[in-house]
Every structure is written in structure tokens, then in C-alpha cells.
Coordinates of C-alpha atoms in Angstrom, one line a residue:
Chain L
X43 CA 19.4 192.1 -217.4
X44 CA 20.9 191.8 -213.9
X45 CA 17.7 192.1 -211.0
X46 CA 18.0 191.9 -207.4
X47 CA 14.7 192.3 -205.7
X48 CA 14.0 192.5 -202.0
X49 CA 11.0 191.8 -199.9
X50 CA 10.1 190.9 -196.0
X51 CA 10.9 194.2 -194.8
X52 CA 8.0 196.0 -192.7
X53 CA 7.3 196.9 -189.2
X54 CA 8.6 194.8 -185.9
X55 CA 8.7 195.1 -182.3
X56 CA 12.2 195.3 -180.6
X57 CA 13.9 192.1 -179.4
X58 CA 11.7 190.2 -182.2
X59 CA 13.1 188.5 -185.4
X60 CA 12.6 189.5 -189.3
X61 CA 14.1 187.5 -192.2
X62 CA 14.1 189.5 -195.8
X63 CA 15.1 188.1 -198.9
X64 CA 16.6 189.3 -202.4
X65 CA 15.6 187.2 -205.3
X66 CA 18.3 187.5 -208.4
X67 CA 17.9 187.4 -212.1
X68 CA 19.9 187.9 -215.0
X69 CA 23.0 186.2 -214.2
X70 CA 24.7 183.1 -213.0
X71 CA 23.8 183.8 -209.1
X72 CA 26.3 180.8 -208.1
X73 CA 29.3 183.0 -209.4
X74 CA 29.2 186.1 -207.1
X75 CA 29.4 186.7 -203.8
X76 CA 26.8 188.9 -202.6
X77 CA 26.3 191.6 -199.4
X78 CA 23.8 193.5 -197.7
X79 CA 24.0 197.0 -196.8
X80 CA 21.6 199.2 -194.7
X81 CA 20.9 203.3 -194.8
X82 CA 19.6 204.3 -191.8
X83 CA 16.5 206.9 -192.0
X84 CA 18.8 210.5 -193.7
X85 CA 21.5 208.5 -192.9
X86 CA 25.1 207.5 -195.2
X87 CA 25.4 203.7 -196.4
X88 CA 26.5 200.7 -194.0
X89 CA 27.8 197.0 -195.0
X90 CA 25.9 194.8 -193.2
X91 CA 27.2 191.3 -193.7
X92 CA 28.6 189.1 -196.6
X93 CA 28.2 185.5 -197.8
X94 CA 31.1 183.9 -200.6
X95 CA 29.7 182.3 -203.7
X96 CA 29.4 178.9 -202.3
X97 CA 27.8 180.1 -199.0
X98 CA 30.9 178.7 -197.3
X99 CA 32.1 181.5 -195.6
X100 CA 30.2 184.4 -193.9
X101 CA 31.1 188.2 -192.9
X102 CA 29.2 190.5 -190.5
X103 CA 30.3 193.9 -189.3
X104 CA 30.4 194.7 -185.7
X105 CA 26.9 196.4 -185.4
X106 CA 25.0 193.4 -186.2
X107 CA 27.5 190.3 -185.3
X108 CA 25.9 187.7 -183.3
X109 CA 22.0 188.5 -184.0
X110 CA 21.7 188.6 -188.1
X111 CA 22.4 185.9 -190.0
X112 CA 23.1 185.8 -193.5
X113 CA 22.8 183.1 -196.0
X114 CA 21.6 181.9 -200.1
X115 CA 20.1 178.9 -201.9
X116 CA 21.9 179.0 -204.6
X117 CA 19.0 176.7 -206.8
X118 CA 16.8 179.3 -205.7
X119 CA 18.8 182.4 -206.2
X120 CA 17.5 183.9 -203.5
X121 CA 19.9 186.1 -200.5
X122 CA 18.6 186.1 -196.9
X123 CA 19.5 188.1 -193.9
X124 CA 17.9 186.8 -190.9
X125 CA 17.3 189.6 -188.3
X126 CA 17.2 188.7 -184.9
X127 CA 17.0 191.0 -181.2
X128 CA 15.8 193.7 -183.6
X129 CA 16.9 197.4 -181.9
X130 CA 15.7 200.5 -182.9
X131 CA 18.6 201.4 -184.2
X132 CA 18.7 198.0 -186.7
X133 CA 16.0 200.8 -188.6
X134 CA 16.3 200.9 -192.2
X135 CA 16.4 200.2 -196.0
X136 CA 17.9 197.0 -196.5
X137 CA 20.0 196.7 -199.8
X138 CA 21.0 193.5 -201.3
X139 CA 23.9 193.9 -203.2
X140 CA 26.1 191.8 -206.0
X141 CA 30.2 192.0 -204.8
X142 CA 32.7 192.2 -207.8
X143 CA 36.6 192.3 -207.9
X144 CA 38.9 190.3 -205.2
X145 CA 36.7 187.6 -204.6
X146 CA 33.5 190.4 -204.2
X147 CA 35.4 192.7 -201.9
X148 CA 36.3 195.8 -204.3
X149 CA 33.2 197.5 -205.2
X150 CA 29.0 196.1 -206.0
X151 CA 27.9 196.5 -209.1
X152 CA 24.6 195.9 -208.5
X153 CA 21.7 196.7 -206.4
X154 CA 18.3 196.0 -205.3
X155 CA 16.0 198.6 -205.0
X156 CA 15.9 197.9 -200.8
X157 CA 13.0 197.4 -198.6
X158 CA 12.4 199.1 -195.2
X159 CA 12.6 197.6 -191.8
X160 CA 11.1 199.4 -189.5
X161 CA 12.1 198.3 -185.3
X162 CA 9.5 199.9 -183.6
X163 CA 9.3 199.7 -179.2
Chain A
X263 CA 35.5 200.6 -188.5
X264 CA 35.0 203.7 -188.4
X265 CA 33.4 205.5 -191.7
X266 CA 35.5 207.7 -194.1
X267 CA 35.1 211.5 -194.1
X268 CA 33.6 213.5 -197.1
X269 CA 32.2 217.0 -197.0
X270 CA 28.8 217.1 -196.1
X271 CA 28.1 219.3 -199.4
X272 CA 29.9 220.6 -202.7
X273 CA 27.8 222.4 -205.2
X274 CA 28.8 224.0 -208.5
X275 CA 27.0 225.8 -211.7
X276 CA 26.5 223.9 -215.0
X277 CA 29.2 222.9 -217.1
X278 CA 31.9 224.1 -213.8
X279 CA 33.6 221.0 -212.0
X280 CA 33.4 219.6 -208.6
X281 CA 35.7 217.2 -207.1
X282 CA 34.9 215.6 -203.7
X283 CA 37.2 214.0 -201.4
X284 CA 36.9 210.8 -198.8
X285 CA 39.6 210.0 -196.1
X286 CA 40.3 206.7 -194.9
X287 CA 43.0 205.3 -193.3
X288 CA 46.2 203.1 -194.1
X289 CA 43.8 200.6 -193.3
X290 CA 41.3 201.2 -196.2
X291 CA 42.0 204.0 -198.5
X292 CA 45.3 203.6 -198.0
X293 CA 45.6 199.9 -197.9
X294 CA 44.3 199.0 -200.9
X295 CA 43.2 200.3 -204.4
X296 CA 39.9 198.8 -204.1
X297 CA 37.9 202.4 -204.1
X298 CA 34.5 203.0 -205.4
X299 CA 31.9 205.5 -205.7
X300 CA 28.4 205.3 -206.0
X301 CA 25.5 208.1 -207.0
X302 CA 22.0 208.3 -205.4
X303 CA 19.4 210.0 -205.9
X304 CA 16.6 210.3 -203.2
X305 CA 14.1 207.4 -203.2
X306 CA 16.3 205.2 -205.2
X307 CA 19.2 202.8 -205.1
X308 CA 23.0 204.0 -205.0
X309 CA 24.4 203.4 -208.2
X310 CA 28.4 202.8 -209.3
X311 CA 30.3 205.6 -210.8
X312 CA 33.8 204.5 -210.2
X313 CA 35.5 201.3 -209.5
X314 CA 39.2 200.3 -208.3
X315 CA 40.0 204.1 -207.8
X316 CA 39.4 205.0 -211.2
X317 CA 37.6 202.7 -213.7
X318 CA 34.4 203.6 -214.9
X319 CA 31.8 201.1 -215.6
X320 CA 29.9 201.0 -219.4
X321 CA 27.4 203.2 -219.3
X322 CA 28.8 206.1 -216.9
X323 CA 29.9 209.2 -218.7
X324 CA 33.0 209.7 -219.2
X325 CA 32.5 213.4 -216.9
X326 CA 33.2 211.3 -213.8
X327 CA 36.8 210.5 -213.0
X328 CA 38.5 208.9 -209.9
X329 CA 41.7 209.2 -208.4
X330 CA 43.5 208.5 -204.8
X331 CA 47.0 209.7 -203.4
X332 CA 47.9 208.1 -200.2
X333 CA 44.7 207.6 -197.7
X334 CA 42.5 210.2 -199.6
X335 CA 40.9 208.9 -202.5
X336 CA 38.6 211.9 -205.2
X337 CA 35.9 211.9 -207.5
X338 CA 35.3 214.7 -210.2
X339 CA 32.9 215.4 -211.6
X340 CA 33.7 217.7 -214.8
X341 CA 31.0 219.7 -217.2
X342 CA 28.1 219.5 -214.3
X343 CA 24.8 218.6 -215.5
X344 CA 21.5 218.9 -213.8
X345 CA 21.4 215.5 -213.7
X346 CA 24.0 215.2 -211.5
X347 CA 22.8 216.8 -208.2
X348 CA 22.6 213.4 -206.1
X349 CA 24.3 212.3 -203.1
X350 CA 27.7 210.7 -203.6
X351 CA 29.5 208.0 -201.3
X352 CA 33.0 206.5 -201.7
X353 CA 34.1 203.3 -200.2
X354 CA 37.0 201.0 -199.5
X355 CA 37.8 197.4 -199.1
X356 CA 39.0 197.6 -195.4
X357 CA 40.6 194.1 -194.9
X358 CA 39.4 190.6 -193.5
X359 CA 36.3 191.3 -195.8
X360 CA 35.3 194.3 -194.4
X361 CA 33.8 197.5 -196.2
X362 CA 33.5 200.7 -195.3
X363 CA 31.3 204.0 -196.3
X364 CA 31.8 207.4 -196.5
X365 CA 30.2 209.6 -195.1
X366 CA 28.5 211.1 -198.1
X367 CA 28.4 214.5 -200.0
X368 CA 25.5 216.4 -201.3
X369 CA 25.9 217.7 -204.3
X370 CA 24.2 220.3 -205.6
X371 CA 23.8 221.6 -209.4
X372 CA 23.8 225.9 -208.9

């Protein structure tokens, strides 16, 4: 069955960096676009970043553009999110999700359980 | 990109129906048939309930249905059950590989 498992979250000081990962299994990882979605404590969902199935195209929400970088290793079926210059407002649970339809732009059919990133000042 | 607008809360008694609206613009909801809905129980990951406006994934009860008119999409839950109590989020493709989510609606089963 499809499984997405995030890891790498934790407490980090404002201005520092952190990389979170998402290990995928149960499907042909290299055939699917993937996305990161975050949810601040008690708040709604926010799309953060997207990457094409081959890793050649990346897209970012304006709120993280220039600070975050999405990547993937199809040989290790793992998705990454490198987060630099972290701010308090980046505190959230970060979910990875599999994109479907229209190049992965239609909907997200599987989600991981999330990893909590807390940025302290 | 502004979040799609949903009512903060909705409620109904067991067996009743509840409808949640999701209002966007012609650049997102009105411009594409790529509206989806997600159910989220406390402390859990979101779960896909409806995709491409009105399609239901395998395993989702047919009590859940979706529709769209202009810039507003809707999710209807018929025959409410206790386990339907959760937060619900709509989302839409917004062009140029951008995605936007709704503000979320807390559904309470009275």
C-alpha cells in the first residue's frame, strides 16, 4: 500500500536551516509529482512547494520562495524540503503529499503523517 | 494567492445533511475543474474525500458529494454520522503550478 513517512522535524532557532524528508513506498515514486503542504498550529493548510516527477521542475509558494528548496531522489524514493532562513511563521506540521491529475496539479491522494517544525526566537 | 473562503463552522444532527461552501475567484475555483475536498480529524493527516469537483475516491462513502457553480464549490454530507465530525478543507488549482486551500470548516454532529 502507498506509504509516505516524514522525518527530520524538530526545534530550530530563527534564521537557521533544517531539512525534512519524506520516504515513499508502495508505488512507483518516479512517476508522480510530489508536494509539501504545511499547517501552522490551529490553522489551515498551506501549499508550500511542488516538484515534477523527474525532479526537473520546482514550484514554490510566495511565502517561502528564495528560502526553501524542494528536491527528490528517485533512486531512494525520497522527497526533501530544505528550509533556510527560518522564521517563527514557518512553525508548522509539514506534510508530504502525492499529486494526481493534470501533472499532479489536480489533487493530493495520499498524505504522510507529518513532521513538526518549531522555529524558536 | 488568497485562501478560498469557507464558513468557519457547520453542524447537523445525525441523519441530516450539511453543505459547506468554498468561494474563490475566476483564477482558481471558477477557472478549473480541479477542486478537491479533504477531511481532517484532530491530530491526523488530511484525507481526500472529493476530487475534480465531484468525483469520489474508492472507499469514500457516497454520502459525500461535490459540486461547483461559477466561483463557488460545495461539499454536501448526507446522512450525517458521528465519524463525520471533523475539519473540512477545499482546495483548487490556481494556475502556474500554484495551489490554494480553503480556510477550513469545522463540522459538528449534534
